[in-house]
GROMACS .gro file of C-alpha atoms in nm:
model
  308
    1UNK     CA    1  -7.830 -22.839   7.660
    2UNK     CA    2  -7.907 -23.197   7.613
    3UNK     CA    3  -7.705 -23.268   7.945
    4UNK     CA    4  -7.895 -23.046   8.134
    5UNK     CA    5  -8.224 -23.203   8.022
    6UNK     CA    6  -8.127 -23.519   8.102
    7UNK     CA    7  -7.912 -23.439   8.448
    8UNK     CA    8  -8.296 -23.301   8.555
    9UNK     CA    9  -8.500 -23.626   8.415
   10UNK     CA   10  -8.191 -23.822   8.632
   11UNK     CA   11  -8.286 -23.595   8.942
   12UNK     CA   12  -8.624 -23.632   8.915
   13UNK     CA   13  -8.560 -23.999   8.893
   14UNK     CA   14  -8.354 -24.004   9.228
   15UNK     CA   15  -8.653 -23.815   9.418
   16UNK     CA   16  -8.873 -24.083   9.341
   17UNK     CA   17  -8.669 -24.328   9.478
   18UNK     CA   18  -8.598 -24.118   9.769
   19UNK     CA   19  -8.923 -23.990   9.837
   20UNK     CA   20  -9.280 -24.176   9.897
   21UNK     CA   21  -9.311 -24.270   9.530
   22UNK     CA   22  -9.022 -24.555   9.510
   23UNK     CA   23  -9.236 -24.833   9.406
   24UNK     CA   24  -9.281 -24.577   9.093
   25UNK     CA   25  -8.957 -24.586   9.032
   26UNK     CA   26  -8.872 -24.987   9.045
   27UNK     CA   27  -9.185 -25.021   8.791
   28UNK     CA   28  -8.983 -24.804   8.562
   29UNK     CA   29  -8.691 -24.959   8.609
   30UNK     CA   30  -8.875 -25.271   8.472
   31UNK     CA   31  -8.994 -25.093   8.212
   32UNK     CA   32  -8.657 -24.934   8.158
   33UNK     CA   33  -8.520 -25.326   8.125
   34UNK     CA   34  -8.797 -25.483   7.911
   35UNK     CA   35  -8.792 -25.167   7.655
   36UNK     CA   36  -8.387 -25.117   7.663
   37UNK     CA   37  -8.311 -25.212   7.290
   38UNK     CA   38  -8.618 -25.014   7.136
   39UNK     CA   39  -8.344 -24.716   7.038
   40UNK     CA   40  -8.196 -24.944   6.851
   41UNK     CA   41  -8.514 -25.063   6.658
   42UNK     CA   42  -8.702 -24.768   6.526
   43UNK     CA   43  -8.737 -24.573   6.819
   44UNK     CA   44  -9.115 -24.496   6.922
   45UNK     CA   45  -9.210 -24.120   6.782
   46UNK     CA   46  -9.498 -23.982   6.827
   47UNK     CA   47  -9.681 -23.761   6.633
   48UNK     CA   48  -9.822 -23.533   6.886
   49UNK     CA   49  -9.473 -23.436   7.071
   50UNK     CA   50  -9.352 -23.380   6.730
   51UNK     CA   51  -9.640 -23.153   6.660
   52UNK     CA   52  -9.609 -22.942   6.989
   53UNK     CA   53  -9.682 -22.572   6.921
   54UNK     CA   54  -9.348 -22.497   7.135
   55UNK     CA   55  -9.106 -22.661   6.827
   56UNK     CA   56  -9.297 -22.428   6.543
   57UNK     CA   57  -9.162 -22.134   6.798
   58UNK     CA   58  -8.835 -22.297   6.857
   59UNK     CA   59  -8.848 -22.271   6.412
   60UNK     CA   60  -8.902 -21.968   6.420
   61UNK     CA   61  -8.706 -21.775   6.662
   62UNK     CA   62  -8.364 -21.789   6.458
   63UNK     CA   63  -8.552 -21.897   6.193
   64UNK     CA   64  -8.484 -22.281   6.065
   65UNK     CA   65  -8.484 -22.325   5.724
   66UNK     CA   66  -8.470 -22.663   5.486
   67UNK     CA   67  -8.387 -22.615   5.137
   68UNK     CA   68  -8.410 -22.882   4.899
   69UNK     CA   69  -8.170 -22.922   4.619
   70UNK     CA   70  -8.260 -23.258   4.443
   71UNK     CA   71  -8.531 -23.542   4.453
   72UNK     CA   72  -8.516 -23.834   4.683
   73UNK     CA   73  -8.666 -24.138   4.565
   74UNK     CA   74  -8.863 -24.291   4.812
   75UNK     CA   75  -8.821 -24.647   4.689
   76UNK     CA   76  -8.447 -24.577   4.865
   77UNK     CA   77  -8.293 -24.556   5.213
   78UNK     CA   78  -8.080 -24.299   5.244
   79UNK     CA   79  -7.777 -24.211   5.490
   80UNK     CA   80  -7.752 -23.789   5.534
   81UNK     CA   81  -7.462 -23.673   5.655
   82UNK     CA   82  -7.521 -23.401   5.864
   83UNK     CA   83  -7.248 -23.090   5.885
   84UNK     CA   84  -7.154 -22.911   6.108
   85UNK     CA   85  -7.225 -23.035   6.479
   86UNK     CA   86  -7.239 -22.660   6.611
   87UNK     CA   87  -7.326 -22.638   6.992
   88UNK     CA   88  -7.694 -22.722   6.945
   89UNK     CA   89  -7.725 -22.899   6.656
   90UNK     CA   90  -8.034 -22.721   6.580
   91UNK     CA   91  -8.037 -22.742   6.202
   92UNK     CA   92  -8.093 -23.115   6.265
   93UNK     CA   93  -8.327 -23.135   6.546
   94UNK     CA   94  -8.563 -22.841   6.431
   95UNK     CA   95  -8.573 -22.973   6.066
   96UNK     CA   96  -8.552 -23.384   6.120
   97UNK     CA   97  -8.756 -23.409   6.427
   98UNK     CA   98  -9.034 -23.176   6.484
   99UNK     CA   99  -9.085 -22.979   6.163
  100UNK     CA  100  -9.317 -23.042   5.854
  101UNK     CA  101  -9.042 -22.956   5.577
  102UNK     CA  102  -8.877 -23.284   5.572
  103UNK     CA  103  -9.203 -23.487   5.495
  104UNK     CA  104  -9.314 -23.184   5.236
  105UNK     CA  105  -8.997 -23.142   5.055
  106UNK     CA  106  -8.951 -23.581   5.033
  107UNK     CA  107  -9.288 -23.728   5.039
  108UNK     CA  108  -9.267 -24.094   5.142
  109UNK     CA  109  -8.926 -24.035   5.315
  110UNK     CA  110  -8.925 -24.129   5.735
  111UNK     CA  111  -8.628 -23.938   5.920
  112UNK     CA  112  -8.434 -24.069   6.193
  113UNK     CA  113  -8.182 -23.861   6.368
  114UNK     CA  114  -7.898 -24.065   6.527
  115UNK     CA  115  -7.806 -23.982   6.892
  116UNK     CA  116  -7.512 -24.095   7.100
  117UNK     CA  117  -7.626 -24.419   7.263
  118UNK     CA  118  -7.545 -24.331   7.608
  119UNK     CA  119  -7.869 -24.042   7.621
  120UNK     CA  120  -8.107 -24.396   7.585
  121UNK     CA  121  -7.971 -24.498   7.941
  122UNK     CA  122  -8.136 -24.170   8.133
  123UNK     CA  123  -8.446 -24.251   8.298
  124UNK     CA  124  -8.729 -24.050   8.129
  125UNK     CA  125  -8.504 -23.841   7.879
  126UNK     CA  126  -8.444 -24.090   7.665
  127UNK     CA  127  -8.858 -24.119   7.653
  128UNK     CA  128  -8.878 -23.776   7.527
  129UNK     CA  129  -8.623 -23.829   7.283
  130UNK     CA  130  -8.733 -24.136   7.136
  131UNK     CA  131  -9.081 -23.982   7.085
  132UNK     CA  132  -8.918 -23.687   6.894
  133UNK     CA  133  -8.803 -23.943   6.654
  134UNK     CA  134  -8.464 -23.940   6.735
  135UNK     CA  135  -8.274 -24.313   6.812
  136UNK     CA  136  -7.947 -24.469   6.905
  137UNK     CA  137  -7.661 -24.378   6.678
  138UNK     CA  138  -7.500 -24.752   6.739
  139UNK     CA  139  -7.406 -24.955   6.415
  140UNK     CA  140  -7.701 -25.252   6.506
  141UNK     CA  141  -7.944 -24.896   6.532
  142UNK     CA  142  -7.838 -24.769   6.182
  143UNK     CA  143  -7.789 -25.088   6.015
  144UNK     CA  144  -8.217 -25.162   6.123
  145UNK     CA  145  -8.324 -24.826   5.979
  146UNK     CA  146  -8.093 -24.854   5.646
  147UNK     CA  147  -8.211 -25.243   5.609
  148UNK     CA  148  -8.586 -25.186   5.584
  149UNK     CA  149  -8.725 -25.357   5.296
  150UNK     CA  150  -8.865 -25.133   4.995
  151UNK     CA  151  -8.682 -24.809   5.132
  152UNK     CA  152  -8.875 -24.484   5.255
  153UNK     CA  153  -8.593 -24.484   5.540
  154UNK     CA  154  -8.338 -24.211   5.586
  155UNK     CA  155  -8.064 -24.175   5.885
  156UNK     CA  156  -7.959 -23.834   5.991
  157UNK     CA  157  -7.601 -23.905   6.125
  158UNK     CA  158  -7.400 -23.587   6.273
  159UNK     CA  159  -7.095 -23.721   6.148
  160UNK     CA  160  -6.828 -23.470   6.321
  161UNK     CA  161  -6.984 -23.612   6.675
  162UNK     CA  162  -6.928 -23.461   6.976
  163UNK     CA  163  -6.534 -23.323   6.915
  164UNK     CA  164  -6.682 -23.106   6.633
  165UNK     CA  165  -6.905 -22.938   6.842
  166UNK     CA  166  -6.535 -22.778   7.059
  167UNK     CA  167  -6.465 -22.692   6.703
  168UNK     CA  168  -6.804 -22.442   6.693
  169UNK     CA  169  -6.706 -22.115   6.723
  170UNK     CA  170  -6.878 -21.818   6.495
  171UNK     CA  171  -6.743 -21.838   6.116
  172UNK     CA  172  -6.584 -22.173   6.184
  173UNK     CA  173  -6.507 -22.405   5.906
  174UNK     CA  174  -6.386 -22.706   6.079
  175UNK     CA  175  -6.498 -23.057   6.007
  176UNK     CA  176  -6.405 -23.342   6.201
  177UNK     CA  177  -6.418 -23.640   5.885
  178UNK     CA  178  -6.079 -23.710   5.780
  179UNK     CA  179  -6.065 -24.008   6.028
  180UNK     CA  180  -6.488 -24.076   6.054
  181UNK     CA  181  -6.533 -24.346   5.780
  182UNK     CA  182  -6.807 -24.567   5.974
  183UNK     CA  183  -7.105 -24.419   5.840
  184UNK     CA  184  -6.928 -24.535   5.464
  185UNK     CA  185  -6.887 -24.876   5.529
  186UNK     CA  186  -7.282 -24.848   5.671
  187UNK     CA  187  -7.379 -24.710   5.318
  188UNK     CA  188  -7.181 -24.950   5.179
  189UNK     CA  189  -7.308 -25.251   5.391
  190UNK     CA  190  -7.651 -25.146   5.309
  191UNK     CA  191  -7.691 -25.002   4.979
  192UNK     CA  192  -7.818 -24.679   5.117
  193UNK     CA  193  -7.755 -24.390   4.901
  194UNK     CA  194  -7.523 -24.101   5.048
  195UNK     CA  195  -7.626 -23.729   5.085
  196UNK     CA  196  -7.417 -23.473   5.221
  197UNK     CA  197  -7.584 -23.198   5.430
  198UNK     CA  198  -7.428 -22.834   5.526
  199UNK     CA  199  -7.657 -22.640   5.815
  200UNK     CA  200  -7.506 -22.286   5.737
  201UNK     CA  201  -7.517 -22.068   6.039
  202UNK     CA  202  -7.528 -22.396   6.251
  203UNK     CA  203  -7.202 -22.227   6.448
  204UNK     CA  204  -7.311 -21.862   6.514
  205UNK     CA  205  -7.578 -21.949   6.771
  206UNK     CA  206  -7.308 -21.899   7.019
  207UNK     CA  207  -7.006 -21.767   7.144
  208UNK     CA  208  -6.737 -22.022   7.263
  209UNK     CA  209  -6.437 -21.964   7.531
  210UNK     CA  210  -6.128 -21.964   7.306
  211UNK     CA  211  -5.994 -22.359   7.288
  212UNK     CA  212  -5.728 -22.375   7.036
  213UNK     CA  213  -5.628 -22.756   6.996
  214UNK     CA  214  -5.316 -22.785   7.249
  215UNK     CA  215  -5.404 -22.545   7.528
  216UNK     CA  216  -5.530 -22.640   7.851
  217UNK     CA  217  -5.883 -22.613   7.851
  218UNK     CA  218  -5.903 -22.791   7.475
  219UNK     CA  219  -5.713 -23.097   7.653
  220UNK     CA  220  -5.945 -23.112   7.926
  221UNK     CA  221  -6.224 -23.084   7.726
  222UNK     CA  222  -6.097 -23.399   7.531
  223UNK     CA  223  -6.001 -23.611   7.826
  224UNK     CA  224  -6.346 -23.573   7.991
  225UNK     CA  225  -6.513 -23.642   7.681
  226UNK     CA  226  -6.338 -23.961   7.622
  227UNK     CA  227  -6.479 -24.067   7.991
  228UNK     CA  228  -6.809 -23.898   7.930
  229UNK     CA  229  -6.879 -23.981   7.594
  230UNK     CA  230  -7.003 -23.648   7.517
  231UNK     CA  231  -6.831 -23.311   7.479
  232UNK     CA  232  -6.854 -22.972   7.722
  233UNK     CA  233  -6.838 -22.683   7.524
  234UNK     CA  234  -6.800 -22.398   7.730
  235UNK     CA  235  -7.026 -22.136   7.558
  236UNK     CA  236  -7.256 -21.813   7.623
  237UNK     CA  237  -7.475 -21.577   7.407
  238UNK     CA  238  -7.808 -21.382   7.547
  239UNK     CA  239  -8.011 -21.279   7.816
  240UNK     CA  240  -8.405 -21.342   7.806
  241UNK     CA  241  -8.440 -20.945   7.831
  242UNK     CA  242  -8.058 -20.849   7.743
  243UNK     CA  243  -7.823 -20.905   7.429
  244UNK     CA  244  -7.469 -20.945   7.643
  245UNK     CA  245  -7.446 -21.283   7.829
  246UNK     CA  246  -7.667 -21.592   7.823
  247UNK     CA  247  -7.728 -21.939   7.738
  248UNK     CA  248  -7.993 -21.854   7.503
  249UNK     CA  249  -7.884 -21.917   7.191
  250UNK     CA  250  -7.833 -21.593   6.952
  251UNK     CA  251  -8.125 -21.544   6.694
  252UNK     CA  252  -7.934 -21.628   6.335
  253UNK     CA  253  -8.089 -21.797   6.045
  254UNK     CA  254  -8.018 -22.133   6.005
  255UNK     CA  255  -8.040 -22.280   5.684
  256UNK     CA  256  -8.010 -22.664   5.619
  257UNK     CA  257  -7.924 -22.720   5.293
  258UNK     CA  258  -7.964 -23.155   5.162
  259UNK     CA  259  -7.757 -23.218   4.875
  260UNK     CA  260  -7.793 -23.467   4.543
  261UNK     CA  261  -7.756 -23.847   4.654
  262UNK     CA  262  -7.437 -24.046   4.561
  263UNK     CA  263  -7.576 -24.370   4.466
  264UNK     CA  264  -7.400 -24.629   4.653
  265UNK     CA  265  -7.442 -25.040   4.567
  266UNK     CA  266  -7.476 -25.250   4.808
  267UNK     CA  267  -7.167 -25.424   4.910
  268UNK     CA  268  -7.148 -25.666   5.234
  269UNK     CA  269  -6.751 -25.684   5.234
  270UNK     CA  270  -6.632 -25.337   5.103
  271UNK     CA  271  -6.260 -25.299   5.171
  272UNK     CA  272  -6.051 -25.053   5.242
  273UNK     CA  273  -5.983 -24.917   4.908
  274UNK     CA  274  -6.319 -24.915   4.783
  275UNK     CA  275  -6.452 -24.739   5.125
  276UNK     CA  276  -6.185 -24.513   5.104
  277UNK     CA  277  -6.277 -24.419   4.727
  278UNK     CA  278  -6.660 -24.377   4.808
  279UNK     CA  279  -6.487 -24.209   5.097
  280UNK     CA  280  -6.311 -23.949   4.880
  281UNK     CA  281  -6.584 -23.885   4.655
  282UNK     CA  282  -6.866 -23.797   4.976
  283UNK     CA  283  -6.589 -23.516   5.041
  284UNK     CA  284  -6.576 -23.382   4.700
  285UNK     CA  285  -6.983 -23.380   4.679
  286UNK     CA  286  -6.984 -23.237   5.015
  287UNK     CA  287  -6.747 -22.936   4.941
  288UNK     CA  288  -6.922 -22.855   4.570
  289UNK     CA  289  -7.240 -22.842   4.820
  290UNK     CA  290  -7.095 -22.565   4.985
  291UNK     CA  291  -6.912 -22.389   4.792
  292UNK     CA  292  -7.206 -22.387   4.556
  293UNK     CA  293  -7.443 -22.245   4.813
  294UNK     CA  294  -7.266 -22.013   5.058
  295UNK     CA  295  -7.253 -21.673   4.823
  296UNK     CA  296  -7.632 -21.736   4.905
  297UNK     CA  297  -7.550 -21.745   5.367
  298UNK     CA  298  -7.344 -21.440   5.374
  299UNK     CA  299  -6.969 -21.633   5.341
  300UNK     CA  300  -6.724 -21.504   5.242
  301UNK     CA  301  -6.585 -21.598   4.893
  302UNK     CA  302  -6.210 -21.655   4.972
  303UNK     CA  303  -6.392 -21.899   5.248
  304UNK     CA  304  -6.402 -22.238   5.215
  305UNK     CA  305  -6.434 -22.603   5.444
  306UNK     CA  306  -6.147 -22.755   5.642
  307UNK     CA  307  -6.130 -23.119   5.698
  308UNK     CA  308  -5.942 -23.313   5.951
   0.00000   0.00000   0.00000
């Protein structure tokens, strides 16, 4: 969905260079050059497109849920670890960027959701999604969020990244993390606390054309988005006015569930063994998060994550 959005701000973009409103167009191009590095400082959210009436719909169609399961202090940053991608990544969008539970639930606490870097270079899009509150998931992006002095600060990462989301098919288990260590040196690096998050029902908003890893379409998926940057799931679920075929998503409950931090000290040359170990010990937190909560989503006991 995101590439659709942005594929029409890129359009739009190449009418007004085409059309009578060029000179439009070169001014935001200036614009574009002078403001180029803001994703990786902060971002610029506003409150009002955060606030739009349309996102408390958006809430509530499937409906989007936060659940808190221990306190934050606010005199920390914080890196959240966000699981599972799914197609939309709705959990983290409707529950880090435009709704009020985050701010309720941890007081004193600013979110900022990390997106892949190459959404900042579309013309207008990357407007919109800066003023959601979302900004550039680059290491010099993270490291200014988790280095602000006296804490408040907390980075949403999606750590299984665009190859998870070829991974999101309904009841899928799947997490690409075996090989995604980055965001532990970060924590490391910074001193930011870890906190595993689980968005049950994240993969049941749609239906997915069967890609088992080694067929055709799977590998063509992956070679295009090693060029691209980003994945293309190929995926259906409603009608506007029918149940059987769509690209609206399916209305399931999604519940976001934020786990208790791992207190991490700050460490400017971890090595491998010691980010390995903190490694280790964000998987075990992350599968006692599930395992403790999904009797509660409707899995199945005998159910349980797969990492690789």
């Amino acid at each position: 969905l995101l590439p659709l959005l942005a594929e029409f701000c890129c359009g739009f973009f190449v009418i007004l260079i085409l059309g009578n409103f060029w000179f439009l167009a070169v001014l935001y191009l200036l614009w574009l050059y002078l403001d180029w590095e803001t994703p990786c400082m902060g971002g610029r959210r506003s409150q009002w497109v955060r606030s739009w009436t349309v996102w408390k719909y958006f809430r509530e169609y499937f409906p989007i849920n936060l659940i808190k399961t221990s306190e934050l202090n606010p005199d920390h940053n914080y890196l959240l670890g966000f699981h599972p991608h799914g197609v939309l990544v709705a959990g983290a969008f409707g529950n880090f960027c435009t709704g009020p539970s985050f701010k309720t639930l941890f007081p004193g606490l600013t979110p900022y959701l990390h997106i892949m870097p190459i959404w900042f270079g579309c013309p207008f899009f990357r407007e919109y999604v800066m003023s959601a509150g979302m900004v550039s998931a680059s290491k010099e992006s993270v490291s200014y969020v988790l280095s602000h002095q006296g804490g408040g600060h907390a980075s949403i990462i999606v750590i299984g990244g665009a190859e998870e989301s070829l991974n999101a098919h309904p009841g899928s288990l799947t997490l690409n993390i075996l090989k995604r260590k980055g965001f532990i040196k970060m924590a490391l690096k910074h001193g930011a606390h870890l906190v595993p998050v689980f968005s049950f029902g994240e993969n049941e908003l749609f239906k997915q054309v069967a890609n088992p890893k080694g067929s055709w379409l799977r590998n063509i998926q992956e070679k295009l988005q090693k060029i691209m940057g980003f994945a293309l799931p190929l995926f259906h679920a409603r009608g506007v006015f029918q149940y059987s075929f769509g690209l609206i998503p399916y209305r399931q409950p999604i519940h976001t569930v934020v786990g208790s931090p791992i207190p991490v000290t700050q460490n400017l040359n971890p090595t491998a063994e010691e980010i390995e170990q903190l490694h280790t010990m964000y998987l075990q937190q992350l599968r006692k998060l599930f395992e403790e909560h999904k009797s509660n989503y409707g899995i199945p006991e005998h159910k349980s994550l797969v990492f690789e």
